[in-house]
Coordinates of C-alpha atoms and ligand atoms in Angstrom, one line a residue:
X189 CA 6.5 -9.0 -5.1
X190 CA 8.2 -9.7 -8.5
X191 CA 6.6 -8.1 -11.0
X192 CA 4.4 -9.6 -13.6
X193 CA 4.8 -9.0 -17.4
X194 CA 2.3 -6.6 -18.9
X195 CA 0.6 -8.4 -21.7
X196 CA 0.8 -5.5 -23.5
X197 CA 4.1 -4.8 -23.7
X198 CA 5.3 -8.0 -26.3
X199 CA 1.9 -7.2 -28.1
X200 CA 2.9 -4.1 -28.8
X201 CA 6.7 -4.7 -29.4
X202 CA 5.3 -7.5 -32.0
X203 CA 3.2 -4.3 -33.9
X204 CA 6.1 -1.9 -34.0
X205 CA 8.4 -4.7 -35.4
X206 CA 5.6 -5.7 -38.1
X207 CA 5.5 -1.7 -38.9
X208 CA 8.9 -1.4 -39.1
X209 CA 9.2 -4.6 -41.3
X210 CA 6.5 -2.8 -43.8
X211 CA 8.4 0.2 -44.1
X212 CA 11.9 -0.8 -44.4
X213 CA 11.2 -3.8 -47.0
X214 CA 12.7 -3.6 -49.6
X215 CA 14.9 -1.0 -48.6
X216 CA 14.2 2.3 -47.9
X217 CA 13.9 3.4 -51.5
X218 CA 11.4 6.1 -52.7
X219 CA 8.5 4.9 -54.4
X220 CA 7.6 6.5 -57.6
X221 CA 4.6 6.2 -60.1
X222 CA 4.9 4.1 -63.1
X223 CA 4.7 7.3 -65.3
X224 CA 7.9 8.7 -63.8
X225 CA 9.4 5.7 -64.0
X226 CA 9.0 5.2 -67.5
X227 CA 10.2 9.3 -68.4
X228 CA 13.4 8.3 -66.1
X229 CA 14.2 5.5 -68.8
X230 CA 13.0 7.6 -71.6
X231 CA 14.9 10.6 -70.2
X232 CA 17.7 7.1 -70.2
X233 CA 18.8 7.9 -66.6
X234 CA 18.0 4.2 -65.5
X235 CA 21.1 1.8 -66.1
X236 CA 19.8 -1.2 -64.4
X237 CA 16.3 -2.3 -63.1
X238 CA 15.6 -5.6 -61.1
X239 CA 12.1 -7.1 -62.3
X240 CA 10.4 -9.8 -59.6
X241 CA 6.9 -10.2 -60.0
X242 CA 5.3 -7.3 -58.4
X243 CA 7.5 -4.4 -59.0
X244 CA 10.9 -3.1 -60.2
X245 CA 13.6 -1.9 -58.1
X246 CA 15.8 0.2 -60.0
X247 CA 19.4 2.2 -60.0
X248 CA 20.0 5.5 -61.5
X249 CA 23.4 6.1 -63.4
X250 CA 23.8 9.2 -61.2
X251 CA 21.2 10.4 -58.1
X252 CA 18.3 12.2 -58.8
X253 CA 16.0 14.4 -56.9
X254 CA 12.4 12.1 -56.7
X255 CA 9.3 12.4 -55.2
X256 CA 8.3 10.5 -52.1
X257 CA 5.6 10.6 -49.8
X258 CA 6.7 14.1 -47.7
X259 CA 8.8 15.8 -50.1
X260 CA 12.0 14.7 -52.6
X261 CA 15.0 12.8 -51.9
X262 CA 18.4 12.4 -53.6
X263 CA 18.8 8.8 -54.5
X264 CA 20.2 6.7 -56.1
X265 CA 17.5 3.9 -55.8
X266 CA 13.7 3.6 -56.1
X267 CA 11.1 1.3 -56.6
X268 CA 8.0 1.5 -58.6
X269 CA 5.3 -1.0 -58.6
X270 CA 4.5 -2.6 -61.9
X271 CA 0.4 -2.8 -63.2
X272 CA -1.2 -5.6 -62.4
X273 CA -1.0 -8.7 -64.8
X274 CA -4.4 -8.0 -66.2
X275 CA -3.6 -4.5 -67.3
X276 CA -0.3 -5.4 -68.2
X277 CA 2.6 -3.5 -70.2
X278 CA 3.7 -5.3 -73.0
X279 CA 6.2 -3.6 -74.2
X280 CA 8.1 -2.7 -71.4
X281 CA 10.9 -4.9 -71.7
X282 CA 11.9 -3.4 -75.8
X283 CA 10.8 -0.2 -74.5
X284 CA 13.7 -0.7 -71.4
X285 CA 16.1 -2.6 -73.6
X286 CA 15.5 0.6 -76.6
X287 CA 17.1 3.2 -73.7
X288 CA 19.9 0.3 -72.7
X289 CA 18.7 -0.3 -69.0
X290 CA 20.1 -3.7 -67.9
X291 CA 17.5 -5.9 -66.8
X292 CA 17.9 -8.3 -64.2
X293 CA 14.8 -10.7 -62.8
X294 CA 13.9 -11.5 -59.7
X295 CA 12.0 -15.2 -58.6
X296 CA 9.6 -13.7 -56.0
X297 CA 10.2 -14.7 -52.6
X298 CA 7.6 -15.9 -51.0
X299 CA 8.0 -14.6 -47.5
X300 CA 7.3 -10.7 -47.0
X301 CA 4.2 -11.8 -48.9
X302 CA 3.6 -14.5 -46.3
X303 CA 4.5 -12.0 -43.5
X304 CA 2.4 -9.1 -45.1
X305 CA -0.7 -11.8 -45.2
X306 CA -0.5 -13.5 -42.2
X307 CA 1.1 -11.1 -39.8
X308 CA -1.9 -9.5 -38.3
X309 CA -3.7 -13.3 -38.5
X310 CA -0.5 -14.6 -36.6
X311 CA -0.7 -11.4 -34.3
X312 CA -4.4 -12.2 -33.2
X313 CA -3.3 -15.9 -32.9
X314 CA -0.5 -14.9 -30.2
X315 CA -3.2 -12.4 -28.6
X316 CA -5.7 -14.6 -27.7
X317 CA -2.8 -17.4 -27.1
X318 CA -1.7 -15.2 -23.7
X319 CA -4.7 -14.0 -22.7
X320 CA -6.2 -17.9 -22.7
X321 CA -2.9 -18.5 -20.9
X322 CA -3.4 -15.7 -18.3
X323 CA -6.9 -16.7 -18.3
X324 CA -6.1 -20.3 -17.5
X325 CA -3.6 -19.1 -14.9
X326 CA -2.2 -22.5 -14.5
X327 CA 1.3 -22.1 -13.0
X328 CA 2.2 -25.1 -15.0
X329 CA 1.3 -23.7 -18.3
X330 CA 2.4 -20.1 -17.4
X331 CA 5.9 -21.9 -16.6
X332 CA 6.5 -22.7 -20.3
X333 CA 5.9 -18.9 -20.6
X334 CA 9.3 -18.2 -19.3
X335 CA 7.4 -17.1 -15.8
X336 CA 8.9 -18.9 -12.7
X337 CA 6.3 -20.8 -10.6
X338 CA 8.1 -18.4 -7.5
X339 CA 6.0 -15.2 -9.7
X340 CA 2.8 -16.8 -7.9
X341 CA 3.3 -17.4 -4.5
X342 CA 6.3 -16.8 -2.2
X343 CA 7.7 -20.3 -1.9
X344 CA 10.9 -21.0 0.4
X345 CA 12.2 -24.8 1.3
X346 CA 14.1 -23.4 4.1
X347 CA 12.9 -20.4 6.3
X348 CA 16.1 -19.0 8.6
X349 CA 13.2 -17.4 10.8
X350 CA 12.8 -18.3 14.6
X351 CA 10.5 -17.8 17.2
X352 CA 13.6 -15.7 18.6
X353 CA 13.1 -13.2 15.8
X354 CA 9.8 -12.3 17.0
X355 CA 10.1 -10.4 20.1
X356 CA 6.9 -10.3 22.8
X357 CA 3.7 -12.3 21.5
X358 CA 4.2 -14.7 23.9
X359 CA 0.5 -16.1 24.1
X360 CA 0.6 -16.4 20.1
X361 CA 3.8 -18.2 19.6
X362 CA 2.3 -20.7 22.8
X363 CA -0.4 -21.5 20.7
X364 CA 1.7 -21.9 17.6
X365 CA 4.3 -23.4 19.2
X366 CA 1.7 -26.3 19.2
X367 CA 1.3 -26.2 15.9
X368 CA 5.2 -26.8 15.2
X369 CA 4.4 -29.8 17.4
X370 CA 2.2 -31.1 15.1
X371 CA 4.3 -30.5 11.9
X372 CA 7.5 -32.1 13.5
X373 CA 5.6 -35.0 14.9
X374 CA 2.1 -35.6 13.9
X375 CA 1.6 -39.0 15.3
X376 CA 1.6 -38.2 18.7
X377 CA -1.2 -36.0 18.1
X378 CA -3.3 -38.5 15.7
X379 CA -2.7 -41.5 18.1
X380 CA -4.4 -39.2 20.6
X381 CA -7.3 -39.2 18.2
X382 CA -6.6 -35.4 18.4
X383 CA -7.6 -33.4 15.1
X384 CA -5.2 -30.8 14.5
X385 CA -6.2 -27.5 13.3
X386 CA -6.4 -27.0 9.8
X387 CA -6.0 -23.2 9.8
X388 CA -5.1 -20.3 12.3
X389 CA -6.1 -16.8 11.9
X390 CA -3.7 -14.2 12.9
X391 CA -5.5 -11.5 14.0
X392 CA -4.3 -7.9 14.4
X393 CA -3.5 -4.7 12.6
X394 CA -0.8 -4.1 10.4
X395 CA 2.6 -4.6 11.2
X396 CA 2.6 -6.2 14.4
X397 CA 4.9 -9.2 12.8
X398 CA 1.7 -11.3 11.6
X399 CA 3.8 -12.5 8.2
X400 CA 7.3 -12.9 10.6
X401 CA 4.9 -15.6 13.1
X402 CA 4.1 -17.2 10.6
X403 CA 7.6 -17.6 8.7
X404 CA 8.9 -18.3 12.2
X405 CA 6.3 -21.3 12.1
X406 CA 7.5 -22.5 9.3
X407 CA 11.2 -22.1 10.3
X408 CA 11.0 -24.1 13.8
X409 CA 9.3 -27.0 12.1
X410 CA 11.4 -26.7 9.3
X411 CA 8.9 -27.0 6.6
X412 CA 8.2 -25.3 3.4
X413 CA 6.5 -21.9 3.7
X414 CA 4.2 -21.3 0.7
X415 CA 3.1 -17.6 0.9
X416 CA 0.7 -15.2 -1.2
X417 CA -1.1 -12.2 -0.5
X418 CA -4.9 -12.9 -1.1
X419 CA -5.1 -9.6 -3.0
X420 CA -2.8 -11.3 -5.7
X421 CA -5.3 -13.6 -6.3
X422 CA -7.9 -11.0 -7.8
X423 CA -7.6 -10.5 -11.1
X424 CA -9.3 -9.2 -14.2
X425 CA -10.6 -12.8 -15.4
X426 CA -12.9 -14.9 -13.4
X427 CA -11.9 -18.2 -12.4
X428 CA -7.9 -17.0 -12.4
X429 CA -7.7 -16.5 -8.5
X430 CA -9.8 -19.8 -7.9
X431 CA -7.1 -21.7 -9.9
X432 CA -4.0 -20.1 -8.2
X433 CA -5.0 -21.5 -5.1
X434 CA -5.7 -25.1 -6.7
X435 CA -2.2 -24.8 -7.4
X436 CA -1.1 -23.0 -4.4
X437 CA -2.8 -26.1 -2.2
X438 CA -1.8 -28.4 -4.8
X439 CA 2.0 -27.7 -4.4
X440 CA 1.6 -27.2 -0.7
X441 CA 0.2 -31.1 -0.3
X442 CA 2.9 -32.3 -2.7
X443 CA 5.6 -31.0 -0.3
X444 CA 3.9 -31.8 3.0
X445 CA 4.6 -31.4 6.1
X446 CA 4.3 -27.5 4.4
X447 CA 2.9 -24.1 5.8
X448 CA 0.7 -21.9 3.3
X449 CA 0.2 -18.6 4.4
X450 CA -2.6 -16.4 3.1
X451 CA -2.1 -12.3 4.0
X452 CA -4.8 -9.8 3.9
X453 CA -7.2 -12.6 3.9
X454 CA -10.2 -9.7 4.3
X455 CA -9.7 -8.5 0.7
X456 CA -11.2 -11.7 -0.6
X457 CA -12.6 -13.6 2.8
X458 CA -14.9 -10.7 3.2
X459 CA -19.1 -11.7 4.0
X460 CA -20.4 -13.1 0.9
X461 CA -23.4 -11.1 -0.6
X462 CA -22.2 -7.9 1.4
X463 CA -21.2 -5.4 -1.4
X464 CA -23.3 -3.3 -3.3
X465 CA -24.1 -4.2 -7.5
X466 CA -24.3 -7.4 -6.7
X467 CA -21.7 -9.9 -6.0
X468 CA -17.9 -10.5 -7.0
X469 CA -18.0 -13.2 -8.5
X470 CA -13.9 -13.5 -9.2
X471 CA -13.8 -12.9 -4.9
X472 CA -16.8 -16.0 -4.8
X473 CA -15.2 -18.0 -6.5
X474 CA -11.7 -17.4 -5.3
X475 CA -13.1 -17.8 -1.0
X476 CA -15.0 -20.5 -2.7
X477 CA -11.9 -22.1 -3.9
X478 CA -10.6 -21.8 -0.7
X479 CA -13.0 -22.9 1.5
X480 CA -13.4 -26.4 -0.5
X481 CA -9.5 -27.1 -0.4
X482 CA -9.7 -26.5 3.2
X483 CA -12.3 -28.9 3.7
X484 CA -10.5 -31.8 0.4
X485 CA -7.9 -32.3 2.8
X486 CA -7.6 -35.8 3.8
X487 CA -7.5 -36.7 7.9
X488 CA -3.5 -37.2 7.3
X489 CA -2.9 -34.3 5.5
X490 CA 0.2 -31.9 7.5
X491 CA -0.3 -28.9 5.7
X492 CA -1.4 -26.0 8.1
X493 CA -2.9 -22.9 6.3
X494 CA -1.9 -19.5 8.7
X495 CA -3.8 -16.5 7.4
X496 CA -3.3 -13.1 8.5
X497 CA -6.0 -10.1 8.6
X498 CA -6.5 -7.1 10.9
X499 CA -10.8 -7.2 10.0
X500 CA -11.7 -10.5 11.4
X501 CA -15.3 -8.9 12.1
X502 CA -15.9 -8.9 8.4
X503 CA -15.0 -12.2 7.3
X504 CA -17.6 -14.8 6.0
X505 CA -18.4 -16.0 8.9
X506 CA -18.0 -19.2 6.6
X507 CA -14.0 -19.3 6.9
X508 CA -14.3 -19.6 10.5
X509 CA -16.3 -22.9 10.7
X510 CA -14.2 -25.7 12.3
X511 CA -12.2 -27.1 10.4
X512 CA -11.6 -24.2 8.3
X513 CA -9.8 -21.1 10.6
X514 CA -11.8 -22.4 13.6
X515 CA -8.6 -20.8 15.5
X516 CA -7.5 -17.2 16.5
X517 CA -4.4 -15.9 17.4
X518 CA -4.5 -12.1 18.6
X519 CA -1.5 -10.4 17.4
X520 CA -2.0 -6.9 19.2
X521 CA 0.3 -3.8 19.0
X522 CA 2.9 -4.5 21.5
X523 CA 3.0 -3.1 25.1
X524 CA 5.6 -1.0 26.8
X525 CA 8.0 -4.2 27.6
X526 CA 7.3 -5.5 23.8
X527 CA 8.5 -2.6 22.9
X528 CA 11.4 -2.6 24.4
X529 CA 11.8 -6.2 23.0
X530 CA 11.4 -5.8 19.9
X531 CA 13.8 -2.7 19.4
X532 CA 16.2 -5.4 20.7
X533 CA 16.0 -7.5 17.7
X534 CA 16.3 -4.5 15.2
X535 CA 19.2 -2.6 16.7
X536 CA 21.2 -6.1 17.5
X537 CA 23.4 -5.4 14.0
X538 CA 23.7 -1.6 14.6
X539 CA 26.4 0.2 16.7
X540 CA 25.0 1.8 19.1
X541 CA 26.5 4.6 21.6
X542 CA 26.2 4.3 25.1
X543 CA 23.5 6.7 25.3
X544 CA 20.8 5.1 24.1
X545 CA 18.3 4.4 26.2
X546 CA 15.8 1.7 25.0
X547 CA 13.5 1.7 28.2
X548 CA 13.0 5.4 26.9
X549 CA 12.4 4.9 23.6
X550 CA 9.8 2.1 24.0
X551 CA 7.9 4.6 26.7
X552 CA 8.0 7.6 24.0
X553 CA 6.5 5.5 21.3
X554 CA 3.4 4.5 22.6
X555 CA 1.3 2.6 19.8
X556 CA 3.5 1.6 17.3
X557 CA 3.7 -1.2 15.4
X558 CA 6.7 -4.3 15.1
X559 CA 6.6 -2.6 11.7
X560 CA 6.9 1.2 13.2
X561 CA 9.6 0.1 15.2
X562 CA 12.1 -1.5 13.0
X563 CA 11.5 1.7 10.8
X564 CA 12.5 3.8 13.3
X565 CA 15.8 1.8 14.0
X566 CA 16.4 2.1 10.3
X567 CA 15.4 6.1 10.0
X568 CA 17.6 6.4 13.1
X569 CA 20.6 4.5 11.4
X570 CA 20.0 6.9 8.4
X571 CA 20.7 10.1 10.0
X572 CA 23.4 8.5 12.3
X573 CA 24.8 7.7 8.3
X574 CA 24.1 11.4 7.0
X575 CA 25.2 12.9 10.4
X576 CA 28.7 11.0 9.2
X577 CA 28.6 9.4 13.0
X578 CA 30.4 6.4 13.7
X579 CA 27.6 4.8 16.3
X580 CA 23.7 5.5 16.7
X581 CA 23.1 7.7 19.1
X582 CA 19.8 8.7 21.5
X583 CA 19.3 11.7 19.5
X584 CA 19.6 10.3 16.2
X585 CA 16.4 8.1 17.6
X586 CA 14.6 10.8 18.6
X587 CA 15.2 13.2 15.4
X588 CA 13.9 9.6 13.9
X589 CA 10.8 9.4 15.9
X590 CA 10.0 13.2 15.1
X591 CA 10.8 12.9 11.3
X592 CA 8.2 9.9 11.5
X593 CA 5.6 10.8 14.1
X594 CA 5.5 14.6 12.7
X595 CA 6.9 14.8 9.3
X596 CA 9.8 16.7 8.0
X597 CA 10.5 20.1 9.3
X598 CA 9.7 22.5 6.4
X599 CA 12.4 25.4 6.5
X600 CA 11.0 26.9 3.1
X601 CA 7.9 27.5 4.5
X602 CA 7.6 30.9 5.5
X603 CA 4.8 32.3 8.3
X604 CA 3.9 36.1 8.6
X605 CA 4.4 36.9 11.6
X606 CA 0.4 37.4 12.3
X607 CA 0.5 34.3 11.3
X608 CA 3.3 32.3 13.2
X609 CA 1.7 34.5 16.3
X610 CA -1.5 32.9 15.9
X611 CA 0.1 29.5 15.4
X612 CA 2.3 30.0 19.1
X613 CA -0.9 31.2 21.0
X614 CA -3.0 28.0 19.2
X615 CA 0.1 25.6 20.1
X616 CA 0.4 27.5 24.0
X617 CA -3.4 26.3 24.1
X618 CA -3.0 22.9 23.4
X619 CA -0.1 22.6 26.5
X620 CA -1.8 24.6 28.8
X621 CA -4.5 22.9 28.7
X622 CA -3.1 19.5 28.6
X623 CA -0.9 20.4 32.0
X624 CA -3.4 22.2 33.7
X625 CA -6.2 19.1 33.4
X626 CA -6.2 16.9 35.4
X627 CA -6.3 13.4 33.2
X628 CA -4.9 14.6 30.1
X629 CA -1.6 13.4 28.9
X630 CA 1.3 16.0 30.0
X631 CA 3.3 17.4 27.3
X632 CA 6.7 16.4 25.8
X633 CA 7.5 19.7 23.9
X634 CA 5.4 22.4 21.7
X635 CA 7.0 23.4 18.8
X636 CA 5.8 26.1 15.8
X637 CA 8.4 24.7 13.3
X638 CA 6.2 23.6 10.4
X639 CA 6.1 19.9 9.9
X640 CA 4.6 17.4 7.6
X641 CA 1.1 19.3 7.2
X642 CA 1.2 20.9 10.5
X643 CA 2.2 24.5 11.1
X644 CA 2.8 23.3 14.7
X645 CA 2.6 20.7 17.1
X646 CA 2.0 20.1 20.9
X647 CA 3.8 16.6 21.4
X648 CA 2.1 14.3 24.4
X649 CA 3.8 11.9 26.9
X650 CA 0.4 9.6 26.6
X651 CA 0.4 7.1 29.3
X652 CA 0.1 3.2 28.4
X653 CA -3.6 2.7 28.5
X654 CA -5.5 -0.4 28.0
X655 CA -8.9 1.1 29.8
X656 CA -9.6 4.9 28.6
X657 CA -11.7 6.5 31.2
X658 CA -14.5 8.9 30.6
X659 CA -12.4 11.8 32.2
X660 CA -9.4 11.2 30.8
X661 CA -11.6 11.4 27.5
X662 CA -13.2 14.5 27.7
X663 CA -10.0 16.5 29.3
X664 CA -8.4 14.6 25.5
X665 CA -11.2 16.8 24.1
X666 CA -10.7 19.8 26.0
X667 CA -7.0 19.6 24.9
X668 CA -8.0 19.2 21.1
X669 CA -9.9 22.3 21.7
X670 CA -7.4 24.1 23.5
X671 CA -5.7 25.6 19.8
X672 CA -9.3 27.5 19.2
X673 CA -10.2 28.4 22.3
X674 CA -6.7 30.5 22.3
X675 CA -6.9 31.7 19.5
X676 CA -10.3 33.2 19.9
X677 CA -9.0 34.7 23.2
X678 CA -5.7 36.1 22.4
X679 CA -5.5 36.7 19.2
X680 CA -8.6 38.4 18.3
X681 CA -9.9 36.0 15.6
X682 CA -9.7 32.5 14.9
X683 CA -8.1 30.4 11.6
X684 CA -8.4 27.8 9.6
X685 CA -5.3 25.9 12.0
X686 CA -8.1 23.7 14.3
X687 CA -9.2 22.0 11.5
X688 CA -7.4 18.5 12.1
X689 CA -8.0 19.3 16.1
X690 CA -12.0 19.1 15.6
X691 CA -12.0 16.4 12.9
X692 CA -10.3 14.4 15.7
X693 CA -12.4 15.5 18.2
X694 CA -15.6 14.8 16.4
X695 CA -14.4 11.8 16.0
X696 CA -13.8 10.5 19.7
X697 CA -17.2 12.2 20.4
X698 CA -18.8 10.2 18.1
X699 CA -17.6 7.5 19.5
X700 CA -18.3 7.9 22.7
X701 CA -21.9 8.2 22.2
X702 CA -22.1 5.3 19.6
X703 CA -19.5 2.8 20.5
X704 CA -18.9 4.0 24.2
X705 CA -22.5 4.7 25.7
X706 CA -21.1 7.9 27.1
X707 CA -23.7 10.0 25.5
X708 CA -26.5 11.8 27.4
X709 CA -29.5 9.9 25.5
X710 CA -27.0 6.5 25.2
X711 CA -26.0 5.6 28.4
X712 CA -26.2 1.6 28.0
X713 CA -25.8 1.2 24.1
X714 CA -23.7 0.2 21.3
X715 CA -24.5 1.7 18.3
X716 CA -21.3 1.1 16.6
X717 CA -19.9 3.9 14.7
X718 CA -17.8 2.1 12.3
X719 CA -14.8 4.0 11.6
X720 CA -12.9 1.2 10.1
X721 CA -13.0 0.8 6.7
X722 CA -16.3 -0.3 5.7
X723 CA -17.1 -1.3 2.3
X724 CA -20.0 0.2 1.5
X725 CA -23.2 -2.3 1.5
X726 CA -22.8 -3.3 5.1
X727 CA -22.8 0.7 5.4
X728 CA -25.7 1.2 4.3
X729 CA -27.3 -1.6 5.4
X730 CA -26.2 -0.3 9.1
X731 CA -27.3 2.9 8.3
X732 CA -30.9 1.8 8.8
X733 CA -30.5 0.4 12.1
X734 CA -31.7 3.9 13.5
X735 CA -34.3 6.1 13.2
X736 CA -34.4 9.8 12.3
X737 CA -35.0 10.8 15.9
X738 CA -32.1 8.7 17.2
X739 CA -30.0 10.2 14.5
X740 CA -31.2 13.7 15.9
X741 CA -30.7 12.8 19.5
X742 CA -27.1 11.1 18.4
X743 CA -26.3 14.7 17.0
X744 CA -27.3 16.4 20.3
X745 CA -25.3 14.6 22.4
X746 CA -22.5 14.7 20.3
X747 CA -22.4 18.3 20.0
X748 CA -22.9 18.7 24.0
X749 CA -19.8 16.6 24.2
X750 CA -17.7 18.8 22.0
X751 CA -19.3 22.3 23.5
X752 CA -18.6 21.5 26.7
X753 CA -15.3 20.8 26.2
X754 CA -14.7 23.8 24.4
X755 CA -16.3 25.9 27.1
X756 CA -14.5 24.0 29.7
X757 CA -11.0 24.5 28.2
X758 CA -11.8 28.4 27.4
X759 CA -12.5 28.8 31.3
X760 CA -9.2 27.2 31.9
X761 CA -7.3 29.1 29.3
X762 CA -8.7 32.3 30.9
X763 CA -7.4 31.6 33.9
X764 CA -4.1 31.1 33.2
X765 CA -3.8 34.1 30.6
X766 CA -0.5 35.1 32.0
X767 CA 1.3 31.7 31.8
X768 CA -0.5 31.8 27.5
X769 CA 0.9 34.9 27.1
X770 CA 4.6 34.2 28.1
X771 CA 4.5 30.5 26.5
X772 CA 3.4 32.0 23.5
X773 CA 5.9 34.7 23.5
X774 CA 9.0 31.6 24.3
X775 CA 7.7 29.9 21.9
X776 CA 8.0 32.8 19.3
X777 CA 11.6 33.6 20.7
X778 CA 12.7 29.6 20.6
X779 CA 10.1 28.4 18.5
X780 CA 10.6 24.8 20.4
X781 CA 10.3 24.2 23.8
X782 CA 10.5 21.2 26.2
X783 CA 7.8 20.1 28.4
X784 CA 9.2 21.0 31.8
X785 CA 9.2 24.8 30.4
X786 CA 5.8 24.7 29.9
X787 CA 5.2 23.2 33.2
X788 CA 7.5 25.2 34.6
X789 CA 6.2 28.9 33.4
X790 CA 2.7 27.6 34.9
X791 CA 4.2 27.3 38.5
X792 CA 5.8 31.1 38.1
X793 CA 2.5 32.5 37.1
X794 CA 0.6 30.7 39.5
X795 CA 3.0 31.9 42.5
X796 CA 3.1 35.1 41.3
X797 CA -1.0 35.5 41.1
X798 CA -1.0 34.0 44.4
X799 CA 1.0 36.3 45.9
X800 CA -0.4 39.4 43.8
X801 CA -4.0 38.0 45.8
X802 CA -2.6 38.2 49.0
X803 CA 0.3 40.6 49.4
X804 CA 2.6 40.0 52.3
X805 CA 1.0 41.9 55.1
Ligands
ADP1068 P1 1.9 -8.0 9.5 O1 2.2 -9.0 8.9 O2 1.6 -8.0 10.9 O3 1.7 -7.0 8.7 P2 5.0 -8.3 8.9 O4 5.4 -9.8 9.8 O5 5.4 -8.3 7.8 O6 3.8 -7.9 9.7 O7 5.6 -6.7 10.0 C1 6.9 -6.2 9.5 C2 7.9 -6.3 10.1 O8 8.0 -5.7 11.2 C3 8.8 -7.7 10.4 O9 9.9 -8.0 9.2 C4 9.8 -7.5 11.5 O10 11.0 -6.5 10.8 C5 9.0 -6.1 12.2 N1 8.5 -6.7 13.3 C6 7.1 -6.8 13.9 N2 6.6 -7.1 14.6 C7 7.8 -8.0 15.4 C8 7.8 -8.6 16.8 N3 6.9 -9.0 17.4 N4 9.3 -8.8 16.9 C9 10.1 -8.3 15.6 N5 10.0 -7.5 14.5 C10 8.6 -7.4 14.4
ZN1069 ZN1 -4.3 22.3 16.9

């Protein structure tokens, strides 16, 4: 994104220039008082003077220490202000001549005077002009000011992106192919009387390739692509956004057939009138402008507006009416197969070692968006380069994955023996709970190397899930509780290390009760826990949805779920105490152990216990 020039910079530069001008003119000669001047003349120290209408510049025969504002300075030249004409000094010329001073006169230059008196006024004019321009926001005017049109929104005459660059998203592509088809061949549709969508809303989490898809549509159709982020419409002055929208649509129409892409539509497209402290004029005006531009399209305008959002639920219903963004294309997080496809796209021109296994990488990156995967490929390349490798190996990918998901290792962080022990048992608790509970995800590895904000991690190997069963949720909760339960059982005290576990567990339990009808008192109801980013007005309004009594029951249900999970974990860990001790000891020794090792220890200890319980007869 090009940076807009801060209007204060030229202003400050002007002010500074003016100040410097005042300081320097007319030369940096010390300014002395009229009395001092006369004394110097009387002492025959002055050789020559240049008299202008308001001041005298004098030249001494030899350098002299002259008083200045900050002290004294040795100078040969000085200036002195003449007394005003009303006061005058009739005898001055005679006095100078008597002391043999050469007299020169200088006709007054008008420029310094003009600048001194008009300077501030000019500055004010420039200032207002500048803001007027901004306020107008008209690209045309701004262009005269030396800013390019492209600064306000991205314009591409030819887009090189095609659908081949977008991996996965089969349905989305099929839907958008129709748009491409229309842009290429509008007559075919018009003959049949078919109306083509004005606006298509791409809905999905960040980084899933919405922008990419929009560009691909333009690329496939071979039409210009005008893109802007809705947040860029928001400016300090009311009306700027609206006028920018106007120019954007004007330009797109001029270059029709074309595509307008508005990113982050929700930042201006939120329901009007929501939010606290009255409406937001600028936002509403901008939104209204978009709506009226879209309505204003003639039947035969070949401009299609694509917009992206990850919160379609908070969009103003007016945006979603027929003739506006009446089509929604879901651009979700990629599935296992799609992740592999996306990885393929992003390793296309990277040298890979033969051991790189994209299937495996796709499997260990559930929940990753396209942008995350791109980042992963890039990080792997960086790590390979840092190690001086000629090709990127699987190990580089796995290291990059750790770095992205777990944060950087913090080698500098030194823990005491006691703290390390607490962390080891904490992580062992998570690990054992994960392995023992039937519906929890298995462990990939456990580590007590501090990374990012965490002192240790237990990395699960999540399954691909669309629907999540309550059994899995309960086991997940128990796994989260595993850290604290282990500390309590085996270290004799508890630490602050479980904060994040509890936060996540509470969030999960809250959703179980409020969203998924899994609370004891709320079997078939969804109040909506509103975990996403909500804006204040709606949140407050929603609070009223349920009574104090309901709120109390919600709390009760959440607490019950969490308490149950904790109690269950404690039972599990107690039953596997031998394994706990062994895993913790191994963690203290090796710092990181793989999931297989955890499972092996669990198998060994249960075999030993079984043989102890039933000694061979
Ligand atoms: P969004 O607009 O949904 O936030 P972007 O389109 O900006 O996401 O995606 C960011 C980057 O991630 C893209 O430039 C692209 O390199 C990569 N990416 C995302 N999804 C895909 C995909 N399905 N196939 C290939 N690359 C993808
Ligand atoms: Zn933990």
